[in-house]
Amino acid sequence: MEIRPMTDHTGAEVVGIDLARPVAAEAAEALNRAFVKHGVLAIRGQQLTPDQMLDAVQVFGPVFQQHNTRFALPDCPEIHYISNQDRFPDGTRYIPGEGWHTDHSNDVRPPKATVLHAVTLPDRGGDTQFANMAAAYEALAPAMRQRVAGRLAIQVYQSSHSTRKLMGLSEANKERVPTAVLHPLVRTHPDSGRKSLYINPIRIEGIVGMDHREALPLLDELLDHATAERFQYRHEWRPGDLAIWDNRFLLHKANGDYDMEQTRYLYRVMLQGDVPR
Ligand code: SIN
């Protein structure tokens, strides 16, 4: 197995491992170390059924139950799908994951990782972009670090300030998904000890003790800063890729920039995380 960094801050590709077979302890340790270091691993050349994917991802930790079960695969419900072929009730096309976000940050224990496995890809486009919020935090001016220190963000399923619309939750899912949780705006990675911003324009409704007139421009400024090109890694999908990323210090977004006559379809699973601190 070989692990090759894709940039000097985020992303590495992994070649020479077949996740359909049992992963030896030494390889599992190397993969977990690389995951913490690089944040995104693109494991090339996989051909996994949903059940095989479910087994394989547990090399990185236990599975998390995703919020919107309408995307669950009937025969393997822990695995959901991502597809450009779904529509909102009003008939407009739904492109999951458009707009910067980190997954399920409205959960008390948001998932530490998300894993996608490419099943069908468009001929071109449909990349996933990642932005490194730890590198962005480290590059903040001292005055801004002070301004965000100790602040708590109110995280909900769908922020009223979000420009991106999410697919609604069923009544049963609404009962299961927390209404609102408070998470620090700056969190410390439990494995690396690195501090990072923890922002999410789709989920953050406000900042505790701060008027919206101050909080919303502050959140916009932090997002602009964190998503600057120098903190980004852009993943160009190849058939057979299995990509895992760390939601604790990365933002990501999908790009609906390809021919919508073509299908983009991936399996998705998430892994359990801790309470952000
Ligand atoms: C997601 O946000 O989980 C999906 C990203 C993608 O489809 O590229």
PDB file of C-alpha atoms and ligand atoms in Angstrom:
ATOM      1  CA  MET A   1       0.000   0.000   0.000  1.00  0.00           C
ATOM      2  CA  GLU A   2       1.238   3.473  -0.860  1.00  0.00           C
ATOM      3  CA  ILE A   3      -0.093   6.781   0.483  1.00  0.00           C
ATOM      4  CA  ARG A   4       0.683   9.856  -1.620  1.00  0.00           C
ATOM      5  CA  PRO A   5      -0.180  13.402  -0.419  1.00  0.00           C
ATOM      6  CA  MET A   6      -2.254  15.429  -2.900  1.00  0.00           C
ATOM      7  CA  THR A   7      -1.414  18.877  -1.463  1.00  0.00           C
ATOM      8  CA  ASP A   8       0.829  19.991   1.399  1.00  0.00           C
ATOM      9  CA  HIS A   9      -2.164  20.471   3.724  1.00  0.00           C
ATOM     10  CA  THR A  10      -5.119  18.225   2.704  1.00  0.00           C
ATOM     11  CA  GLY A  11      -5.782  15.005   0.838  1.00  0.00           C
ATOM     12  CA  ALA A  12      -3.823  11.875  -0.039  1.00  0.00           C
ATOM     13  CA  GLU A  13      -4.423   9.077  -2.489  1.00  0.00           C
ATOM     14  CA  VAL A  14      -4.024   5.475  -1.444  1.00  0.00           C
ATOM     15  CA  VAL A  15      -3.129   2.750  -3.919  1.00  0.00           C
ATOM     16  CA  GLY A  16      -2.331  -0.925  -3.561  1.00  0.00           C
ATOM     17  CA  ILE A  17      -5.080  -2.049  -1.193  1.00  0.00           C
ATOM     18  CA  ASP A  18      -8.268  -4.004  -1.887  1.00  0.00           C
ATOM     19  CA  LEU A  19     -10.901  -3.183   0.733  1.00  0.00           C
ATOM     20  CA  ALA A  20     -13.031  -6.163  -0.357  1.00  0.00           C
ATOM     21  CA  ARG A  21     -10.484  -8.295   1.522  1.00  0.00           C
ATOM     22  CA  PRO A  22      -9.715  -8.203   5.258  1.00  0.00           C
ATOM     23  CA  VAL A  23      -7.380  -5.300   6.101  1.00  0.00           C
ATOM     24  CA  ALA A  24      -4.303  -6.323   8.111  1.00  0.00           C
ATOM     25  CA  ALA A  25      -3.770  -4.554  11.464  1.00  0.00           C
ATOM     26  CA  GLU A  26      -0.649  -2.762  10.221  1.00  0.00           C
ATOM     27  CA  ALA A  27      -2.434  -1.405   7.131  1.00  0.00           C
ATOM     28  CA  ALA A  28      -5.436  -0.361   9.257  1.00  0.00           C
ATOM     29  CA  GLU A  29      -3.128   1.610  11.563  1.00  0.00           C
ATOM     30  CA  ALA A  30      -1.404   3.271   8.606  1.00  0.00           C
ATOM     31  CA  LEU A  31      -4.775   4.207   7.076  1.00  0.00           C
ATOM     32  CA  ASN A  32      -6.018   5.689  10.353  1.00  0.00           C
ATOM     33  CA  ARG A  33      -2.812   7.697  10.834  1.00  0.00           C
ATOM     34  CA  ALA A  34      -3.048   8.988   7.256  1.00  0.00           C
ATOM     35  CA  PHE A  35      -6.720   9.885   7.755  1.00  0.00           C
ATOM     36  CA  VAL A  36      -5.897  12.062  10.789  1.00  0.00           C
ATOM     37  CA  LYS A  37      -2.934  13.658   8.999  1.00  0.00           C
ATOM     38  CA  HIS A  38      -4.402  14.331   5.547  1.00  0.00           C
ATOM     39  CA  GLY A  39      -8.130  14.655   6.327  1.00  0.00           C
ATOM     40  CA  VAL A  40      -9.165  13.166   2.967  1.00  0.00           C
ATOM     41  CA  LEU A  41      -8.066   9.758   1.685  1.00  0.00           C
ATOM     42  CA  ALA A  42      -8.964   8.745  -1.859  1.00  0.00           C
ATOM     43  CA  ILE A  43      -8.559   4.984  -1.907  1.00  0.00           C
ATOM     44  CA  ARG A  44      -8.304   4.073  -5.578  1.00  0.00           C
ATOM     45  CA  GLY A  45      -9.543   1.130  -7.550  1.00  0.00           C
ATOM     46  CA  GLN A  46     -12.268  -0.301  -5.272  1.00  0.00           C
ATOM     47  CA  GLN A  47     -15.255  -2.349  -6.461  1.00  0.00           C
ATOM     48  CA  LEU A  48     -17.410  -2.738  -3.350  1.00  0.00           C
ATOM     49  CA  THR A  49     -20.987  -3.832  -2.885  1.00  0.00           C
ATOM     50  CA  PRO A  50     -22.877  -1.907  -0.167  1.00  0.00           C
ATOM     51  CA  ASP A  51     -22.263  -4.735   2.346  1.00  0.00           C
ATOM     52  CA  GLN A  52     -18.567  -4.849   1.503  1.00  0.00           C
ATOM     53  CA  MET A  53     -18.336  -1.071   1.882  1.00  0.00           C
ATOM     54  CA  LEU A  54     -20.041  -1.283   5.272  1.00  0.00           C
ATOM     55  CA  ASP A  55     -17.476  -3.843   6.471  1.00  0.00           C
ATOM     56  CA  ALA A  56     -14.523  -1.990   4.983  1.00  0.00           C
ATOM     57  CA  VAL A  57     -15.230   1.445   6.470  1.00  0.00           C
ATOM     58  CA  GLN A  58     -15.238  -0.002   9.979  1.00  0.00           C
ATOM     59  CA  VAL A  59     -11.458  -0.061   9.727  1.00  0.00           C
ATOM     60  CA  PHE A  60     -11.893   3.630  10.634  1.00  0.00           C
ATOM     61  CA  GLY A  61     -14.571   3.238  13.316  1.00  0.00           C
ATOM     62  CA  PRO A  62     -18.220   2.373  13.995  1.00  0.00           C
ATOM     63  CA  VAL A  63     -21.008   3.450  11.679  1.00  0.00           C
ATOM     64  CA  PHE A  64     -23.253   6.487  12.409  1.00  0.00           C
ATOM     65  CA  GLN A  65     -26.954   6.490  11.570  1.00  0.00           C
ATOM     66  CA  GLN A  66     -27.529   9.200   8.942  1.00  0.00           C
ATOM     67  CA  HIS A  67     -30.378  11.654   9.480  1.00  0.00           C
ATOM     68  CA  ASN A  68     -32.509  11.453   6.353  1.00  0.00           C
ATOM     69  CA  THR A  69     -33.404   7.793   5.873  1.00  0.00           C
ATOM     70  CA  ARG A  70     -35.215   8.486   2.602  1.00  0.00           C
ATOM     71  CA  PHE A  71     -31.799   7.990   0.947  1.00  0.00           C
ATOM     72  CA  ALA A  72     -31.125   4.622   2.648  1.00  0.00           C
ATOM     73  CA  LEU A  73     -30.529   1.611   0.383  1.00  0.00           C
ATOM     74  CA  PRO A  74     -33.382  -0.846   1.081  1.00  0.00           C
ATOM     75  CA  ASP A  75     -31.089  -3.876   1.408  1.00  0.00           C
ATOM     76  CA  CYS A  76     -28.348  -2.148   3.392  1.00  0.00           C
ATOM     77  CA  PRO A  77     -29.932   0.840   5.184  1.00  0.00           C
ATOM     78  CA  GLU A  78     -26.747   2.064   6.904  1.00  0.00           C
ATOM     79  CA  ILE A  79     -25.533   2.916   3.400  1.00  0.00           C
ATOM     80  CA  HIS A  80     -27.280   5.840   1.730  1.00  0.00           C
ATOM     81  CA  TYR A  81     -26.942   7.011  -1.836  1.00  0.00           C
ATOM     82  CA  ILE A  82     -26.010  10.341  -3.388  1.00  0.00           C
ATOM     83  CA  SER A  83     -27.669  10.878  -6.754  1.00  0.00           C
ATOM     84  CA  ASN A  84     -28.362  13.744  -9.135  1.00  0.00           C
ATOM     85  CA  GLN A  85     -31.579  12.023 -10.277  1.00  0.00           C
ATOM     86  CA  ASP A  86     -33.752  12.951  -7.257  1.00  0.00           C
ATOM     87  CA  ARG A  87     -36.180  15.865  -7.295  1.00  0.00           C
ATOM     88  CA  PHE A  88     -37.723  18.116  -4.667  1.00  0.00           C
ATOM     89  CA  PRO A  89     -41.518  17.827  -4.303  1.00  0.00           C
ATOM     90  CA  ASP A  90     -41.821  20.911  -6.588  1.00  0.00           C
ATOM     91  CA  GLY A  91     -40.019  19.026  -9.383  1.00  0.00           C
ATOM     92  CA  THR A  92     -36.689  20.874  -9.264  1.00  0.00           C
ATOM     93  CA  ARG A  93     -33.586  18.740  -9.313  1.00  0.00           C
ATOM     94  CA  TYR A  94     -31.904  18.022  -5.957  1.00  0.00           C
ATOM     95  CA  ILE A  95     -28.111  18.043  -5.994  1.00  0.00           C
ATOM     96  CA  PRO A  96     -27.051  16.748  -2.583  1.00  0.00           C
ATOM     97  CA  GLY A  97     -24.157  18.509  -0.898  1.00  0.00           C
ATOM     98  CA  GLU A  98     -24.021  21.700  -2.965  1.00  0.00           C
ATOM     99  CA  GLY A  99     -22.683  24.595  -0.894  1.00  0.00           C
ATOM    100  CA  TRP A 100     -19.971  24.465   1.754  1.00  0.00           C
ATOM    101  CA  HIS A 101     -20.846  22.411   4.830  1.00  0.00           C
ATOM    102  CA  THR A 102     -19.663  19.784   7.270  1.00  0.00           C
ATOM    103  CA  ASP A 103     -21.935  16.783   7.674  1.00  0.00           C
ATOM    104  CA  HIS A 104     -24.660  16.537  10.343  1.00  0.00           C
ATOM    105  CA  SER A 105     -23.144  19.187  12.640  1.00  0.00           C
ATOM    106  CA  ASN A 106     -26.647  19.529  14.121  1.00  0.00           C
ATOM    107  CA  ASP A 107     -26.140  16.190  15.870  1.00  0.00           C
ATOM    108  CA  VAL A 108     -25.035  16.036  19.510  1.00  0.00           C
ATOM    109  CA  ARG A 109     -22.173  13.801  18.341  1.00  0.00           C
ATOM    110  CA  PRO A 110     -21.639  14.704  14.693  1.00  0.00           C
ATOM    111  CA  PRO A 111     -20.081  12.022  12.487  1.00  0.00           C
ATOM    112  CA  LYS A 112     -16.286  12.107  12.505  1.00  0.00           C
ATOM    113  CA  ALA A 113     -16.114  10.986   8.902  1.00  0.00           C
ATOM    114  CA  THR A 114     -18.115  10.581   5.719  1.00  0.00           C
ATOM    115  CA  VAL A 115     -17.232   7.986   3.105  1.00  0.00           C
ATOM    116  CA  LEU A 116     -18.345   8.026  -0.534  1.00  0.00           C
ATOM    117  CA  HIS A 117     -17.781   5.256  -3.038  1.00  0.00           C
ATOM    118  CA  ALA A 118     -18.172   6.154  -6.707  1.00  0.00           C
ATOM    119  CA  VAL A 119     -20.614   3.864  -8.526  1.00  0.00           C
ATOM    120  CA  THR A 120     -21.510   5.937 -11.627  1.00  0.00           C
ATOM    121  CA  LEU A 121     -19.779   9.196 -12.553  1.00  0.00           C
ATOM    122  CA  PRO A 122     -20.404  11.793 -15.255  1.00  0.00           C
ATOM    123  CA  ASP A 123     -17.784  12.001 -18.016  1.00  0.00           C
ATOM    124  CA  ARG A 124     -16.474  15.223 -16.518  1.00  0.00           C
ATOM    125  CA  GLY A 125     -17.184  17.505 -13.541  1.00  0.00           C
ATOM    126  CA  GLY A 126     -18.929  16.650 -10.281  1.00  0.00           C
ATOM    127  CA  ASP A 127     -15.761  17.156  -8.209  1.00  0.00           C
ATOM    128  CA  THR A 128     -15.950  17.429  -4.433  1.00  0.00           C
ATOM    129  CA  GLN A 129     -14.097  20.395  -2.933  1.00  0.00           C
ATOM    130  CA  PHE A 130     -12.657  20.351   0.582  1.00  0.00           C
ATOM    131  CA  ALA A 131     -11.505  23.268   2.742  1.00  0.00           C
ATOM    132  CA  ASN A 132      -9.218  22.795   5.728  1.00  0.00           C
ATOM    133  CA  MET A 133     -10.632  24.637   8.752  1.00  0.00           C
ATOM    134  CA  ALA A 134      -7.595  23.805  10.921  1.00  0.00           C
ATOM    135  CA  ALA A 135      -5.202  25.495   8.487  1.00  0.00           C
ATOM    136  CA  ALA A 136      -7.697  28.357   8.247  1.00  0.00           C
ATOM    137  CA  TYR A 137      -7.843  28.702  12.036  1.00  0.00           C
ATOM    138  CA  GLU A 138      -4.052  28.736  12.265  1.00  0.00           C
ATOM    139  CA  ALA A 139      -3.961  31.542   9.678  1.00  0.00           C
ATOM    140  CA  LEU A 140      -6.493  33.747  11.544  1.00  0.00           C
ATOM    141  CA  ALA A 141      -5.300  37.085  12.872  1.00  0.00           C
ATOM    142  CA  PRO A 142      -4.856  37.013  16.696  1.00  0.00           C
ATOM    143  CA  ALA A 143      -7.752  39.482  17.156  1.00  0.00           C
ATOM    144  CA  MET A 144     -10.114  37.196  15.235  1.00  0.00           C
ATOM    145  CA  ARG A 145      -8.959  34.163  17.218  1.00  0.00           C
ATOM    146  CA  GLN A 146      -9.859  36.077  20.364  1.00  0.00           C
ATOM    147  CA  ARG A 147     -13.223  37.066  18.934  1.00  0.00           C
ATOM    148  CA  VAL A 148     -14.255  33.475  18.240  1.00  0.00           C
ATOM    149  CA  ALA A 149     -12.663  31.886  21.328  1.00  0.00           C
ATOM    150  CA  GLY A 150     -15.199  30.249  23.652  1.00  0.00           C
ATOM    151  CA  ARG A 151     -18.129  31.067  21.352  1.00  0.00           C
ATOM    152  CA  LEU A 152     -20.935  28.543  20.857  1.00  0.00           C
ATOM    153  CA  ALA A 153     -22.875  28.165  17.606  1.00  0.00           C
ATOM    154  CA  ILE A 154     -26.525  27.104  17.504  1.00  0.00           C
ATOM    155  CA  GLN A 155     -26.767  24.245  14.994  1.00  0.00           C
ATOM    156  CA  VAL A 156     -30.102  23.124  13.507  1.00  0.00           C
ATOM    157  CA  TYR A 157     -31.152  20.784  10.689  1.00  0.00           C
ATOM    158  CA  GLN A 158     -31.738  23.631   8.224  1.00  0.00           C
ATOM    159  CA  SER A 159     -30.618  27.163   9.100  1.00  0.00           C
ATOM    160  CA  SER A 160     -33.091  29.897   8.188  1.00  0.00           C
ATOM    161  CA  HIS A 161     -30.057  31.829   6.823  1.00  0.00           C
ATOM    162  CA  SER A 162     -28.976  29.023   4.484  1.00  0.00           C
ATOM    163  CA  THR A 163     -29.148  29.669   0.761  1.00  0.00           C
ATOM    164  CA  ARG A 164     -29.130  25.914   0.158  1.00  0.00           C
ATOM    165  CA  LYS A 165     -32.363  23.997   0.570  1.00  0.00           C
ATOM    166  CA  LEU A 166     -32.247  20.497   2.071  1.00  0.00           C
ATOM    167  CA  MET A 167     -34.647  17.648   1.422  1.00  0.00           C
ATOM    168  CA  GLY A 168     -37.242  17.665   4.258  1.00  0.00           C
ATOM    169  CA  LEU A 169     -37.234  15.064   7.037  1.00  0.00           C
ATOM    170  CA  SER A 170     -40.077  12.589   7.555  1.00  0.00           C
ATOM    171  CA  GLU A 171     -42.012  12.866  10.848  1.00  0.00           C
ATOM    172  CA  ALA A 172     -40.162   9.792  12.205  1.00  0.00           C
ATOM    173  CA  ASN A 173     -36.786  11.319  11.299  1.00  0.00           C
ATOM    174  CA  LYS A 174     -37.778  14.646  12.866  1.00  0.00           C
ATOM    175  CA  GLU A 175     -38.312  12.867  16.185  1.00  0.00           C
ATOM    176  CA  ARG A 176     -34.862  11.292  15.994  1.00  0.00           C
ATOM    177  CA  VAL A 177     -32.858  14.319  14.847  1.00  0.00           C
ATOM    178  CA  PRO A 178     -32.064  16.941  17.524  1.00  0.00           C
ATOM    179  CA  THR A 179     -33.917  20.261  17.109  1.00  0.00           C
ATOM    180  CA  ALA A 180     -30.938  22.399  18.053  1.00  0.00           C
ATOM    181  CA  VAL A 181     -27.533  21.756  19.595  1.00  0.00           C
ATOM    182  CA  LEU A 182     -24.717  24.047  20.714  1.00  0.00           C
ATOM    183  CA  HIS A 183     -21.205  23.382  19.464  1.00  0.00           C
ATOM    184  CA  PRO A 184     -18.039  25.454  19.828  1.00  0.00           C
ATOM    185  CA  LEU A 185     -17.093  27.680  16.908  1.00  0.00           C
ATOM    186  CA  VAL A 186     -13.517  26.517  17.468  1.00  0.00           C
ATOM    187  CA  ARG A 187     -13.008  22.850  18.241  1.00  0.00           C
ATOM    188  CA  THR A 188      -9.981  20.727  19.084  1.00  0.00           C
ATOM    189  CA  HIS A 189      -9.391  17.555  17.085  1.00  0.00           C
ATOM    190  CA  PRO A 190      -9.469  14.616  19.539  1.00  0.00           C
ATOM    191  CA  ASP A 191      -6.706  12.716  17.706  1.00  0.00           C
ATOM    192  CA  SER A 192      -4.339  15.409  16.419  1.00  0.00           C
ATOM    193  CA  GLY A 193      -4.935  18.039  19.125  1.00  0.00           C
ATOM    194  CA  ARG A 194      -5.195  20.665  16.355  1.00  0.00           C
ATOM    195  CA  LYS A 195      -7.664  23.505  16.762  1.00  0.00           C
ATOM    196  CA  SER A 196      -9.957  24.373  13.889  1.00  0.00           C
ATOM    197  CA  LEU A 197     -12.950  26.477  13.052  1.00  0.00           C
ATOM    198  CA  TYR A 198     -16.205  24.533  13.127  1.00  0.00           C
ATOM    199  CA  ILE A 199     -18.604  26.465  10.907  1.00  0.00           C
ATOM    200  CA  ASN A 200     -21.465  25.362   8.690  1.00  0.00           C
ATOM    201  CA  PRO A 201     -23.574  27.878   6.731  1.00  0.00           C
ATOM    202  CA  ILE A 202     -26.322  25.311   6.168  1.00  0.00           C
ATOM    203  CA  ARG A 203     -26.806  24.485   9.842  1.00  0.00           C
ATOM    204  CA  ILE A 204     -25.716  27.443  11.982  1.00  0.00           C
ATOM    205  CA  GLU A 205     -28.687  29.523  13.092  1.00  0.00           C
ATOM    206  CA  GLY A 206     -26.735  31.946  15.261  1.00  0.00           C
ATOM    207  CA  ILE A 207     -24.059  32.449  17.880  1.00  0.00           C
ATOM    208  CA  VAL A 208     -25.023  32.331  21.550  1.00  0.00           C
ATOM    209  CA  GLY A 209     -25.016  35.800  23.142  1.00  0.00           C
ATOM    210  CA  MET A 210     -24.343  37.606  19.858  1.00  0.00           C
ATOM    211  CA  ASP A 211     -26.873  39.640  17.918  1.00  0.00           C
ATOM    212  CA  HIS A 212     -27.547  38.395  14.344  1.00  0.00           C
ATOM    213  CA  ARG A 213     -26.318  41.760  13.032  1.00  0.00           C
ATOM    214  CA  GLU A 214     -22.893  40.895  14.394  1.00  0.00           C
ATOM    215  CA  ALA A 215     -23.039  37.072  14.124  1.00  0.00           C
ATOM    216  CA  LEU A 216     -24.066  36.707  10.466  1.00  0.00           C
ATOM    217  CA  PRO A 217     -21.335  38.970   9.001  1.00  0.00           C
ATOM    218  CA  LEU A 218     -18.826  37.268  11.321  1.00  0.00           C
ATOM    219  CA  LEU A 219     -19.866  33.812  10.055  1.00  0.00           C
ATOM    220  CA  ASP A 220     -19.653  35.053   6.444  1.00  0.00           C
ATOM    221  CA  GLU A 221     -16.176  36.426   7.076  1.00  0.00           C
ATOM    222  CA  LEU A 222     -15.021  33.152   8.639  1.00  0.00           C
ATOM    223  CA  LEU A 223     -16.454  31.159   5.731  1.00  0.00           C
ATOM    224  CA  ASP A 224     -14.772  33.397   3.140  1.00  0.00           C
ATOM    225  CA  HIS A 225     -11.490  33.006   4.975  1.00  0.00           C
ATOM    226  CA  ALA A 226     -11.763  29.213   5.491  1.00  0.00           C
ATOM    227  CA  THR A 227     -12.692  28.491   1.880  1.00  0.00           C
ATOM    228  CA  ALA A 228      -9.868  30.519   0.322  1.00  0.00           C
ATOM    229  CA  GLU A 229      -8.176  28.537  -2.421  1.00  0.00           C
ATOM    230  CA  ARG A 230      -4.989  28.062  -0.393  1.00  0.00           C
ATOM    231  CA  PHE A 231      -6.895  25.903   2.123  1.00  0.00           C
ATOM    232  CA  GLN A 232      -8.622  23.767  -0.513  1.00  0.00           C
ATOM    233  CA  TYR A 233      -8.192  20.331  -2.005  1.00  0.00           C
ATOM    234  CA  ARG A 234     -10.416  19.522  -4.979  1.00  0.00           C
ATOM    235  CA  HIS A 235     -11.173  15.867  -5.494  1.00  0.00           C
ATOM    236  CA  GLU A 236     -11.666  14.796  -9.109  1.00  0.00           C
ATOM    237  CA  TRP A 237     -13.491  11.494  -8.898  1.00  0.00           C
ATOM    238  CA  ARG A 238     -12.225   8.414 -10.717  1.00  0.00           C
ATOM    239  CA  PRO A 239     -14.238   5.219 -11.179  1.00  0.00           C
ATOM    240  CA  GLY A 240     -13.615   2.951  -8.187  1.00  0.00           C
ATOM    241  CA  ASP A 241     -12.650   5.750  -5.780  1.00  0.00           C
ATOM    242  CA  LEU A 242     -13.603   5.373  -2.169  1.00  0.00           C
ATOM    243  CA  ALA A 243     -13.041   8.722  -0.458  1.00  0.00           C
ATOM    244  CA  ILE A 244     -13.165   9.198   3.301  1.00  0.00           C
ATOM    245  CA  TRP A 245     -12.937  12.636   4.900  1.00  0.00           C
ATOM    246  CA  ASP A 246     -12.748  14.093   8.378  1.00  0.00           C
ATOM    247  CA  ASN A 247     -15.791  16.235   9.153  1.00  0.00           C
ATOM    248  CA  ARG A 248     -14.167  17.556  12.327  1.00  0.00           C
ATOM    249  CA  PHE A 249     -11.834  19.946  10.519  1.00  0.00           C
ATOM    250  CA  LEU A 250     -12.985  20.006   6.888  1.00  0.00           C
ATOM    251  CA  LEU A 251     -15.749  21.725   4.995  1.00  0.00           C
ATOM    252  CA  HIS A 252     -16.788  20.172   1.710  1.00  0.00           C
ATOM    253  CA  LYS A 253     -19.114  20.802  -1.182  1.00  0.00           C
ATOM    254  CA  ALA A 254     -20.386  18.972  -4.236  1.00  0.00           C
ATOM    255  CA  ASN A 255     -20.406  20.595  -7.675  1.00  0.00           C
ATOM    256  CA  GLY A 256     -23.455  20.300  -9.898  1.00  0.00           C
ATOM    257  CA  ASP A 257     -21.449  21.523 -12.889  1.00  0.00           C
ATOM    258  CA  TYR A 258     -21.860  18.513 -15.235  1.00  0.00           C
ATOM    259  CA  ASP A 259     -24.323  17.276 -17.815  1.00  0.00           C
ATOM    260  CA  MET A 260     -27.446  16.419 -15.832  1.00  0.00           C
ATOM    261  CA  GLU A 261     -28.468  13.905 -18.511  1.00  0.00           C
ATOM    262  CA  GLN A 262     -25.650  11.813 -17.052  1.00  0.00           C
ATOM    263  CA  THR A 263     -25.964  10.054 -13.717  1.00  0.00           C
ATOM    264  CA  ARG A 264     -23.728  10.744 -10.752  1.00  0.00           C
ATOM    265  CA  TYR A 265     -24.369   8.074  -8.140  1.00  0.00           C
ATOM    266  CA  LEU A 266     -22.278   7.210  -5.093  1.00  0.00           C
ATOM    267  CA  TYR A 267     -22.773   5.182  -1.931  1.00  0.00           C
ATOM    268  CA  ARG A 268     -22.457   7.148   1.287  1.00  0.00           C
ATOM    269  CA  VAL A 269     -21.826   6.109   4.873  1.00  0.00           C
ATOM    270  CA  MET A 270     -20.807   8.081   7.972  1.00  0.00           C
ATOM    271  CA  LEU A 271     -18.775   7.111  11.036  1.00  0.00           C
ATOM    272  CA  GLN A 272     -19.477   7.956  14.651  1.00  0.00           C
ATOM    273  CA  GLY A 273     -17.807  10.976  16.212  1.00  0.00           C
ATOM    274  CA  ASP A 274     -17.537  12.632  19.623  1.00  0.00           C
ATOM    275  CA  VAL A 275     -19.124  15.679  21.179  1.00  0.00           C
ATOM    276  CA  PRO A 276     -17.099  18.584  19.719  1.00  0.00           C
ATOM    277  CA  ARG A 277     -14.904  20.307  22.348  1.00  0.00           C
TER     278      ARG A 277
HETATM  279  C1  SIN B   1     -21.975  15.277   0.516  1.00  0.00           C
HETATM  280  O1  SIN B   1     -22.035  16.460   0.797  1.00  0.00           O
HETATM  281  O2  SIN B   1     -22.010  14.419   1.407  1.00  0.00           O
HETATM  282  C2  SIN B   1     -21.844  14.844  -0.922  1.00  0.00           C
HETATM  283  C3  SIN B   1     -20.644  15.356  -1.604  1.00  0.00           C
HETATM  284  C4  SIN B   1     -20.601  14.990  -3.059  1.00  0.00           C
HETATM  285  O3  SIN B   1     -21.559  14.415  -3.603  1.00  0.00           O
HETATM  286  O4  SIN B   1     -19.612  15.301  -3.723  1.00  0.00           O
END
